[in-house]
């Protein structure tokens, strides 16, 4: 099912935006928003901030080639601001947390402390992390009334210190659940003006979108982090697609006990996949993968982290769902097994 897209070309009349976290997603969205006229600031660790300021620009490649100038301090339309001190976060801005899950608690603590030190506040906050735990962390730091429940399937990777590759637009959904009236629409419009397909959704639909991305992530991460295969290679193999669907089905059971009915979203047809007969669903996914033809290897974020020996989001995604399942009495043996194997590969 396709959602109506909230895209207003050239609209940048909302509050200034801050991207907290200078990984691929943070840099990519910050550059796109800056280029479209939204005053955008990137909050990064000191070394990363220094490097970006010294370079004086950030390059984009992939589906959105371009270049934006970067300078120290809060951003302005057309110039990406870069800060390392959270006390420089503009007052009454929208803050999008784009760190990986393991760094979210630390980043929220730094930003809340910096705002308090400067006598400022956030107008709203949103998180782009995988899983459903992220909004609990944001609510603990800023209050539930400030959280725009948001999920994005935009695909980006850092190519070098000055270049981010946006390899797929995906779709971003913003829940009208927090902030001030109209903030979800304004944020979706700012993303749309930056070329990112975005939709503002009522609270219930936004929750469903977040859960469906989590359901999909459990399947994708479980298969690719353990096989260490590119996603496009794994999804061409029926046995691995069957494993993906088995994990996703358990995650969907956890969603149901939280009042979420599996649904289809742009790029996330989870209800269709899980409600179809398993053999039919496997054949359809393998067929869709084959129809794309030869492609460059595309690794999931968790597979990349496992291969590189970096910390992963396994506790924030798998661990959180395993705990929720145990509390609700929902059996998730495959998810528990995948959780143990992936967590066991964490750096010592």
mmCIF file of C-alpha atoms in Angstrom:
data_model
loop_
_atom_site.group_PDB
_atom_site.id
_atom_site.type_symbol
_atom_site.label_atom_id
_atom_site.label_comp_id
_atom_site.label_asym_id
_atom_site.label_seq_id
_atom_site.Cartn_x
_atom_site.Cartn_y
_atom_site.Cartn_z
ATOM 1 C CA UNK A 1 0.000 0.000 0.000
ATOM 2 C CA UNK A 2 1.386 3.393 -0.919
ATOM 3 C CA UNK A 3 0.916 6.296 1.458
ATOM 4 C CA UNK A 4 0.184 9.833 0.208
ATOM 5 C CA UNK A 5 3.480 11.672 0.113
ATOM 6 C CA UNK A 6 3.830 14.980 1.956
ATOM 7 C CA UNK A 7 6.303 16.872 -0.206
ATOM 8 C CA UNK A 8 6.163 20.639 -0.588
ATOM 9 C CA UNK A 9 8.979 21.754 -2.926
ATOM 10 C CA UNK A 10 11.058 24.593 -1.542
ATOM 11 C CA UNK A 11 9.262 24.736 1.797
ATOM 12 C CA UNK A 12 11.658 25.511 4.660
ATOM 13 C CA UNK A 13 9.432 27.483 7.055
ATOM 14 C CA UNK A 14 9.751 25.199 10.067
ATOM 15 C CA UNK A 15 12.204 25.575 12.959
ATOM 16 C CA UNK A 16 15.941 25.083 12.391
ATOM 17 C CA UNK A 17 16.956 21.429 12.416
ATOM 18 C CA UNK A 18 19.814 19.658 14.153
ATOM 19 C CA UNK A 19 21.130 16.244 13.137
ATOM 20 C CA UNK A 20 22.722 14.712 16.227
ATOM 21 C CA UNK A 21 25.223 12.119 15.049
ATOM 22 C CA UNK A 22 27.602 12.435 12.105
ATOM 23 C CA UNK A 23 27.385 8.941 10.663
ATOM 24 C CA UNK A 24 26.076 8.228 7.179
ATOM 25 C CA UNK A 25 22.435 9.001 7.958
ATOM 26 C CA UNK A 26 23.218 12.152 9.922
ATOM 27 C CA UNK A 27 25.610 13.582 7.349
ATOM 28 C CA UNK A 28 23.446 12.597 4.398
ATOM 29 C CA UNK A 29 20.240 14.126 5.735
ATOM 30 C CA UNK A 30 22.053 17.219 7.028
ATOM 31 C CA UNK A 31 23.564 17.883 3.602
ATOM 32 C CA UNK A 32 20.287 17.264 1.756
ATOM 33 C CA UNK A 33 18.309 19.538 4.073
ATOM 34 C CA UNK A 34 20.949 22.277 3.875
ATOM 35 C CA UNK A 35 20.986 22.180 0.079
ATOM 36 C CA UNK A 36 17.195 22.559 0.005
ATOM 37 C CA UNK A 37 17.216 25.732 2.126
ATOM 38 C CA UNK A 38 16.548 24.446 5.648
ATOM 39 C CA UNK A 39 18.855 25.893 8.311
ATOM 40 C CA UNK A 40 20.557 22.694 9.482
ATOM 41 C CA UNK A 41 23.253 21.987 12.049
ATOM 42 C CA UNK A 42 25.259 18.779 12.425
ATOM 43 C CA UNK A 43 26.259 17.890 15.997
ATOM 44 C CA UNK A 44 29.361 15.694 15.833
ATOM 45 C CA UNK A 45 32.162 14.449 18.024
ATOM 46 C CA UNK A 46 35.040 16.951 18.315
ATOM 47 C CA UNK A 47 37.413 15.221 15.894
ATOM 48 C CA UNK A 48 34.726 14.713 13.248
ATOM 49 C CA UNK A 49 33.501 18.294 13.662
ATOM 50 C CA UNK A 50 37.041 19.642 13.307
ATOM 51 C CA UNK A 51 37.653 17.619 10.148
ATOM 52 C CA UNK A 52 34.402 18.765 8.513
ATOM 53 C CA UNK A 53 35.046 22.408 9.398
ATOM 54 C CA UNK A 54 38.604 22.239 8.032
ATOM 55 C CA UNK A 55 37.343 20.672 4.797
ATOM 56 C CA UNK A 56 34.772 23.429 4.469
ATOM 57 C CA UNK A 57 32.338 21.254 2.517
ATOM 58 C CA UNK A 58 30.516 17.946 2.390
ATOM 59 C CA UNK A 59 30.037 16.005 -0.840
ATOM 60 C CA UNK A 60 27.039 13.852 -1.731
ATOM 61 C CA UNK A 61 27.024 11.028 -4.248
ATOM 62 C CA UNK A 62 24.657 8.311 -5.383
ATOM 63 C CA UNK A 63 21.056 9.296 -6.078
ATOM 64 C CA UNK A 64 21.700 12.838 -4.820
ATOM 65 C CA UNK A 65 25.061 14.100 -6.156
ATOM 66 C CA UNK A 66 26.030 17.542 -4.968
ATOM 67 C CA UNK A 67 28.106 19.559 -2.532
ATOM 68 C CA UNK A 68 27.287 21.858 0.365
ATOM 69 C CA UNK A 69 29.608 24.280 2.181
ATOM 70 C CA UNK A 70 30.193 23.604 5.875
ATOM 71 C CA UNK A 71 31.248 26.049 8.585
ATOM 72 C CA UNK A 72 31.612 26.173 12.349
ATOM 73 C CA UNK A 73 28.558 27.141 14.378
ATOM 74 C CA UNK A 74 24.805 26.806 13.839
ATOM 75 C CA UNK A 75 23.684 26.329 10.243
ATOM 76 C CA UNK A 76 22.051 28.760 7.877
ATOM 77 C CA UNK A 77 20.152 28.157 4.616
ATOM 78 C CA UNK A 78 22.689 26.867 2.118
ATOM 79 C CA UNK A 79 25.524 26.441 4.650
ATOM 80 C CA UNK A 80 25.742 23.357 6.875
ATOM 81 C CA UNK A 81 26.606 24.307 10.432
ATOM 82 C CA UNK A 82 28.906 21.977 12.380
ATOM 83 C CA UNK A 83 29.176 21.977 16.180
ATOM 84 C CA UNK A 84 30.803 19.771 18.815
ATOM 85 C CA UNK A 85 29.437 21.626 21.856
ATOM 86 C CA UNK A 86 25.773 20.750 22.531
ATOM 87 C CA UNK A 87 25.318 24.142 24.199
ATOM 88 C CA UNK A 88 25.445 25.585 20.663
ATOM 89 C CA UNK A 89 22.278 23.721 19.646
ATOM 90 C CA UNK A 90 19.814 26.461 18.587
ATOM 91 C CA UNK A 91 16.900 27.171 20.895
ATOM 92 C CA UNK A 92 13.482 25.681 20.051
ATOM 93 C CA UNK A 93 14.841 23.625 17.170
ATOM 94 C CA UNK A 94 13.862 20.177 15.951
ATOM 95 C CA UNK A 95 16.518 17.591 16.829
ATOM 96 C CA UNK A 96 16.856 14.397 14.802
ATOM 97 C CA UNK A 97 19.014 11.783 16.524
ATOM 98 C CA UNK A 98 20.867 9.818 13.858
ATOM 99 C CA UNK A 99 23.408 7.930 15.975
ATOM 100 C CA UNK A 100 23.544 4.148 16.052
ATOM 101 C CA UNK A 101 21.444 2.589 18.817
ATOM 102 C CA UNK A 102 24.323 1.923 21.248
ATOM 103 C CA UNK A 103 25.269 5.615 21.251
ATOM 104 C CA UNK A 104 21.754 7.029 21.644
ATOM 105 C CA UNK A 105 21.648 7.203 25.452
ATOM 106 C CA UNK A 106 24.997 9.005 25.568
ATOM 107 C CA UNK A 107 24.023 11.447 22.825
ATOM 108 C CA UNK A 108 20.673 12.267 24.443
ATOM 109 C CA UNK A 109 22.460 12.895 27.744
ATOM 110 C CA UNK A 110 24.981 15.217 26.089
ATOM 111 C CA UNK A 111 22.304 17.208 24.252
ATOM 112 C CA UNK A 112 19.976 17.592 27.242
ATOM 113 C CA UNK A 113 22.904 18.706 29.409
ATOM 114 C CA UNK A 114 24.075 21.181 26.745
ATOM 115 C CA UNK A 115 20.606 22.657 26.327
ATOM 116 C CA UNK A 116 20.204 23.029 30.091
ATOM 117 C CA UNK A 117 23.616 24.718 30.346
ATOM 118 C CA UNK A 118 22.618 27.233 27.655
ATOM 119 C CA UNK A 119 19.115 27.782 29.041
ATOM 120 C CA UNK A 120 17.532 26.413 25.844
ATOM 121 C CA UNK A 121 15.060 23.714 24.936
ATOM 122 C CA UNK A 122 14.123 21.505 22.009
ATOM 123 C CA UNK A 123 10.851 22.084 20.180
ATOM 124 C CA UNK A 124 10.656 18.401 19.206
ATOM 125 C CA UNK A 125 12.919 15.380 18.868
ATOM 126 C CA UNK A 126 12.933 12.324 16.596
ATOM 127 C CA UNK A 127 15.068 9.182 16.349
ATOM 128 C CA UNK A 128 16.139 7.244 13.258
ATOM 129 C CA UNK A 129 17.601 4.204 15.029
ATOM 130 C CA UNK A 130 16.485 0.662 14.250
ATOM 131 C CA UNK A 131 14.121 -1.018 16.701
ATOM 132 C CA UNK A 132 11.356 0.347 18.914
ATOM 133 C CA UNK A 133 13.421 1.169 22.011
ATOM 134 C CA UNK A 134 14.647 4.507 20.631
ATOM 135 C CA UNK A 135 11.495 6.478 21.396
ATOM 136 C CA UNK A 136 11.537 5.294 25.014
ATOM 137 C CA UNK A 137 15.060 6.721 25.313
ATOM 138 C CA UNK A 138 13.984 10.032 23.745
ATOM 139 C CA UNK A 139 10.905 10.263 25.965
ATOM 140 C CA UNK A 140 13.056 9.715 29.065
ATOM 141 C CA UNK A 141 15.336 12.565 28.030
ATOM 142 C CA UNK A 142 12.872 15.104 26.619
ATOM 143 C CA UNK A 143 9.398 13.996 27.723
ATOM 144 C CA UNK A 144 6.952 11.929 25.689
ATOM 145 C CA UNK A 145 5.209 15.077 24.446
ATOM 146 C CA UNK A 146 8.320 16.168 22.536
ATOM 147 C CA UNK A 147 8.810 12.973 20.517
ATOM 148 C CA UNK A 148 7.828 12.744 16.841
ATOM 149 C CA UNK A 149 7.720 8.972 16.295
ATOM 150 C CA UNK A 150 9.758 8.653 13.116
ATOM 151 C CA UNK A 151 11.092 5.853 10.935
ATOM 152 C CA UNK A 152 13.204 6.058 7.786
ATOM 153 C CA UNK A 153 14.443 3.572 5.209
ATOM 154 C CA UNK A 154 16.804 6.025 3.501
ATOM 155 C CA UNK A 155 20.040 4.184 2.659
ATOM 156 C CA UNK A 156 23.397 5.947 2.995
ATOM 157 C CA UNK A 157 27.020 5.144 3.677
ATOM 158 C CA UNK A 158 30.151 7.187 4.383
ATOM 159 C CA UNK A 159 32.472 6.876 1.389
ATOM 160 C CA UNK A 160 35.234 9.074 2.842
ATOM 161 C CA UNK A 161 35.681 11.868 5.343
ATOM 162 C CA UNK A 162 34.135 14.355 2.941
ATOM 163 C CA UNK A 163 31.731 12.190 0.922
ATOM 164 C CA UNK A 164 28.450 10.474 1.779
ATOM 165 C CA UNK A 165 26.740 8.193 -0.736
ATOM 166 C CA UNK A 166 22.931 8.174 -0.626
ATOM 167 C CA UNK A 167 22.204 4.886 -2.395
ATOM 168 C CA UNK A 168 18.428 4.835 -1.948
ATOM 169 C CA UNK A 169 15.735 7.331 -0.975
ATOM 170 C CA UNK A 170 13.538 4.828 0.833
ATOM 171 C CA UNK A 171 10.630 6.461 2.637
ATOM 172 C CA UNK A 172 10.414 8.383 5.896
ATOM 173 C CA UNK A 173 7.314 8.439 8.096
ATOM 174 C CA UNK A 174 6.795 11.078 10.778
ATOM 175 C CA UNK A 175 4.223 10.524 13.494
ATOM 176 C CA UNK A 176 2.085 13.477 14.551
ATOM 177 C CA UNK A 177 2.593 12.449 18.170
ATOM 178 C CA UNK A 178 4.631 15.228 19.761
ATOM 179 C CA UNK A 179 5.940 18.746 19.397
ATOM 180 C CA UNK A 180 3.537 21.539 18.518
ATOM 181 C CA UNK A 181 0.578 21.331 16.105
ATOM 182 C CA UNK A 182 1.817 21.005 12.541
ATOM 183 C CA UNK A 183 5.407 20.065 13.441
ATOM 184 C CA UNK A 184 5.113 16.587 11.875
ATOM 185 C CA UNK A 185 3.794 18.090 8.640
ATOM 186 C CA UNK A 186 6.527 20.735 8.599
ATOM 187 C CA UNK A 187 9.278 18.165 9.167
ATOM 188 C CA UNK A 188 7.871 15.892 6.453
ATOM 189 C CA UNK A 189 7.664 18.894 4.125
ATOM 190 C CA UNK A 190 11.288 19.854 4.822
ATOM 191 C CA UNK A 191 12.361 16.298 3.987
ATOM 192 C CA UNK A 192 10.252 16.371 0.837
ATOM 193 C CA UNK A 193 11.845 19.642 -0.257
ATOM 194 C CA UNK A 194 15.217 17.908 0.184
ATOM 195 C CA UNK A 195 14.116 15.115 -2.162
ATOM 196 C CA UNK A 196 13.448 12.558 0.589
ATOM 197 C CA UNK A 197 9.994 10.954 0.165
ATOM 198 C CA UNK A 198 8.225 11.632 3.464
ATOM 199 C CA UNK A 199 4.766 11.289 4.963
ATOM 200 C CA UNK A 200 3.234 12.612 8.172
ATOM 201 C CA UNK A 201 1.073 9.940 9.797
ATOM 202 C CA UNK A 202 -1.365 9.841 12.719
ATOM 203 C CA UNK A 203 -0.005 8.256 15.886
ATOM 204 C CA UNK A 204 -1.323 4.719 15.347
ATOM 205 C CA UNK A 205 -0.031 4.462 11.796
ATOM 206 C CA UNK A 206 3.356 5.852 12.816
ATOM 207 C CA UNK A 207 3.661 3.186 15.514
ATOM 208 C CA UNK A 208 2.828 0.516 12.944
ATOM 209 C CA UNK A 209 5.494 1.848 10.549
ATOM 210 C CA UNK A 210 8.150 1.778 13.288
ATOM 211 C CA UNK A 211 7.224 -1.765 14.251
ATOM 212 C CA UNK A 212 7.171 -2.958 10.641
ATOM 213 C CA UNK A 213 10.666 -1.632 10.053
ATOM 214 C CA UNK A 214 11.747 -3.422 13.224
ATOM 215 C CA UNK A 215 10.075 -6.669 12.076
ATOM 216 C CA UNK A 216 11.872 -6.428 8.750
ATOM 217 C CA UNK A 217 15.189 -5.512 10.418
ATOM 218 C CA UNK A 218 15.077 -8.569 12.681
ATOM 219 C CA UNK A 219 14.779 -10.804 9.632
ATOM 220 C CA UNK A 220 17.349 -8.979 7.511
ATOM 221 C CA UNK A 221 19.883 -8.538 10.310
ATOM 222 C CA UNK A 222 19.492 -12.108 11.555
ATOM 223 C CA UNK A 223 20.223 -13.558 8.131
ATOM 224 C CA UNK A 224 22.906 -11.157 6.914
ATOM 225 C CA UNK A 225 24.839 -10.622 10.158
ATOM 226 C CA UNK A 226 25.184 -14.377 10.626
ATOM 227 C CA UNK A 227 25.834 -15.298 6.996
ATOM 228 C CA UNK A 228 27.928 -12.139 6.389
ATOM 229 C CA UNK A 229 26.405 -12.037 2.921
ATOM 230 C CA UNK A 230 25.192 -8.956 1.037
ATOM 231 C CA UNK A 231 21.443 -8.543 1.388
ATOM 232 C CA UNK A 232 20.892 -8.821 -2.363
ATOM 233 C CA UNK A 233 22.808 -12.129 -2.389
ATOM 234 C CA UNK A 234 20.989 -13.531 0.642
ATOM 235 C CA UNK A 235 17.575 -12.644 -0.784
ATOM 236 C CA UNK A 236 18.368 -14.624 -3.931
ATOM 237 C CA UNK A 237 18.660 -17.842 -1.892
ATOM 238 C CA UNK A 238 15.363 -19.538 -0.912
ATOM 239 C CA UNK A 239 16.760 -21.064 2.290
ATOM 240 C CA UNK A 240 17.894 -17.689 3.595
ATOM 241 C CA UNK A 241 14.671 -15.973 2.557
ATOM 242 C CA UNK A 242 12.776 -18.626 4.509
ATOM 243 C CA UNK A 243 14.979 -17.885 7.538
ATOM 244 C CA UNK A 244 14.294 -14.151 7.091
ATOM 245 C CA UNK A 245 10.539 -14.753 7.094
ATOM 246 C CA UNK A 246 10.753 -17.062 10.126
ATOM 247 C CA UNK A 247 12.517 -14.387 12.167
ATOM 248 C CA UNK A 248 10.195 -11.650 10.915
ATOM 249 C CA UNK A 249 7.147 -13.738 11.862
ATOM 250 C CA UNK A 250 8.348 -14.013 15.466
ATOM 251 C CA UNK A 251 8.996 -10.262 15.614
ATOM 252 C CA UNK A 252 5.484 -9.675 14.245
ATOM 253 C CA UNK A 253 4.066 -11.776 17.081
ATOM 254 C CA UNK A 254 5.726 -9.400 19.545
ATOM 255 C CA UNK A 255 4.251 -6.447 17.658
ATOM 256 C CA UNK A 256 0.762 -7.942 17.899
ATOM 257 C CA UNK A 257 0.864 -8.229 21.689
ATOM 258 C CA UNK A 258 1.736 -4.517 21.711
ATOM 259 C CA UNK A 259 -1.439 -3.776 19.777
ATOM 260 C CA UNK A 260 0.191 -3.402 16.343
ATOM 261 C CA UNK A 261 -1.339 -5.258 13.409
ATOM 262 C CA UNK A 262 1.176 -6.015 10.599
ATOM 263 C CA UNK A 263 0.653 -3.590 7.716
ATOM 264 C CA UNK A 264 2.186 -2.690 4.369
ATOM 265 C CA UNK A 265 4.177 0.498 3.852
ATOM 266 C CA UNK A 266 6.197 1.846 0.944
ATOM 267 C CA UNK A 267 9.237 -0.442 0.722
ATOM 268 C CA UNK A 268 8.010 -2.483 3.712
ATOM 269 C CA UNK A 269 5.257 -4.855 2.502
ATOM 270 C CA UNK A 270 5.398 -6.854 5.729
ATOM 271 C CA UNK A 271 1.718 -7.773 5.981
ATOM 272 C CA UNK A 272 1.724 -9.140 2.429
ATOM 273 C CA UNK A 273 4.879 -11.158 3.060
ATOM 274 C CA UNK A 274 3.781 -12.581 6.408
ATOM 275 C CA UNK A 275 0.159 -13.329 5.472
ATOM 276 C CA UNK A 276 1.037 -15.215 2.284
ATOM 277 C CA UNK A 277 1.743 -18.940 2.275
ATOM 278 C CA UNK A 278 5.433 -19.314 3.145
ATOM 279 C CA UNK A 279 6.459 -21.011 -0.112
ATOM 280 C CA UNK A 280 4.643 -18.332 -2.120
ATOM 281 C CA UNK A 281 6.284 -15.513 -0.157
ATOM 282 C CA UNK A 282 9.750 -17.054 -0.527
ATOM 283 C CA UNK A 283 9.307 -17.472 -4.282
ATOM 284 C CA UNK A 284 8.057 -13.896 -4.645
ATOM 285 C CA UNK A 285 11.028 -12.377 -2.791
ATOM 286 C CA UNK A 286 13.561 -14.513 -4.663
ATOM 287 C CA UNK A 287 11.847 -13.601 -7.945
ATOM 288 C CA UNK A 288 11.850 -9.889 -7.134
ATOM 289 C CA UNK A 289 15.557 -10.075 -6.306
ATOM 290 C CA UNK A 290 16.357 -11.877 -9.549
ATOM 291 C CA UNK A 291 14.336 -9.325 -11.543
ATOM 292 C CA UNK A 292 16.680 -6.566 -10.375
ATOM 293 C CA UNK A 293 19.534 -8.195 -12.284
ATOM 294 C CA UNK A 294 23.231 -8.010 -11.320
ATOM 295 C CA UNK A 295 23.915 -5.436 -8.617
ATOM 296 C CA UNK A 296 26.830 -4.287 -6.529
ATOM 297 C CA UNK A 297 26.968 -5.965 -3.104
ATOM 298 C CA UNK A 298 24.739 -4.202 -0.565
ATOM 299 C CA UNK A 299 25.335 -5.079 3.095
ATOM 300 C CA UNK A 300 22.953 -4.388 5.956
ATOM 301 C CA UNK A 301 24.274 -2.048 8.640
ATOM 302 C CA UNK A 302 24.532 -4.860 11.189
ATOM 303 C CA UNK A 303 26.372 -7.117 8.738
ATOM 304 C CA UNK A 304 28.811 -4.270 8.077
ATOM 305 C CA UNK A 305 29.424 -3.863 11.807
ATOM 306 C CA UNK A 306 29.904 -7.597 12.391
ATOM 307 C CA UNK A 307 32.334 -7.909 9.487
ATOM 308 C CA UNK A 308 34.290 -4.861 10.655
ATOM 309 C CA UNK A 309 34.371 -6.052 14.275
ATOM 310 C CA UNK A 310 32.450 -3.005 15.521
ATOM 311 C CA UNK A 311 29.747 -2.898 18.230
ATOM 312 C CA UNK A 312 26.298 -3.596 16.794
ATOM 313 C CA UNK A 313 22.704 -2.633 17.559
ATOM 314 C CA UNK A 314 21.901 -6.234 18.496
ATOM 315 C CA UNK A 315 20.933 -5.402 22.074
ATOM 316 C CA UNK A 316 18.731 -2.462 21.038
ATOM 317 C CA UNK A 317 16.962 -4.482 18.309
ATOM 318 C CA UNK A 318 17.036 -8.199 19.175
ATOM 319 C CA UNK A 319 17.625 -7.867 22.906
ATOM 320 C CA UNK A 320 14.792 -5.398 23.375
ATOM 321 C CA UNK A 321 12.317 -7.585 21.482
ATOM 322 C CA UNK A 322 13.414 -10.739 23.324
ATOM 323 C CA UNK A 323 12.775 -8.965 26.636
ATOM 324 C CA UNK A 324 9.393 -7.706 25.470
ATOM 325 C CA UNK A 325 8.480 -11.203 24.278
ATOM 326 C CA UNK A 326 9.454 -12.743 27.625
ATOM 327 C CA UNK A 327 7.377 -10.189 29.534
ATOM 328 C CA UNK A 328 4.344 -10.979 27.342
ATOM 329 C CA UNK A 329 4.852 -14.748 27.311
ATOM 330 C CA UNK A 330 5.443 -14.877 23.545
ATOM 331 C CA UNK A 331 7.812 -17.670 22.395
ATOM 332 C CA UNK A 332 10.586 -16.411 20.085
ATOM 333 C CA UNK A 333 13.144 -19.264 19.904
ATOM 334 C CA UNK A 334 14.647 -18.293 16.537
ATOM 335 C CA UNK A 335 15.064 -14.685 17.603
ATOM 336 C CA UNK A 336 16.688 -15.750 20.875
ATOM 337 C CA UNK A 337 19.098 -17.988 18.961
ATOM 338 C CA UNK A 338 20.028 -15.248 16.477
ATOM 339 C CA UNK A 339 20.420 -12.757 19.343
ATOM 340 C CA UNK A 340 22.848 -15.041 21.171
ATOM 341 C CA UNK A 341 24.944 -15.726 18.074
ATOM 342 C CA UNK A 342 25.197 -12.087 16.975
ATOM 343 C CA UNK A 343 25.814 -10.770 20.499
ATOM 344 C CA UNK A 344 28.499 -13.405 20.956
ATOM 345 C CA UNK A 345 30.474 -11.888 18.095
ATOM 346 C CA UNK A 346 30.724 -8.485 19.782
ATOM 347 C CA UNK A 347 34.230 -7.066 20.244
ATOM 348 C CA UNK A 348 35.827 -8.115 23.536
#
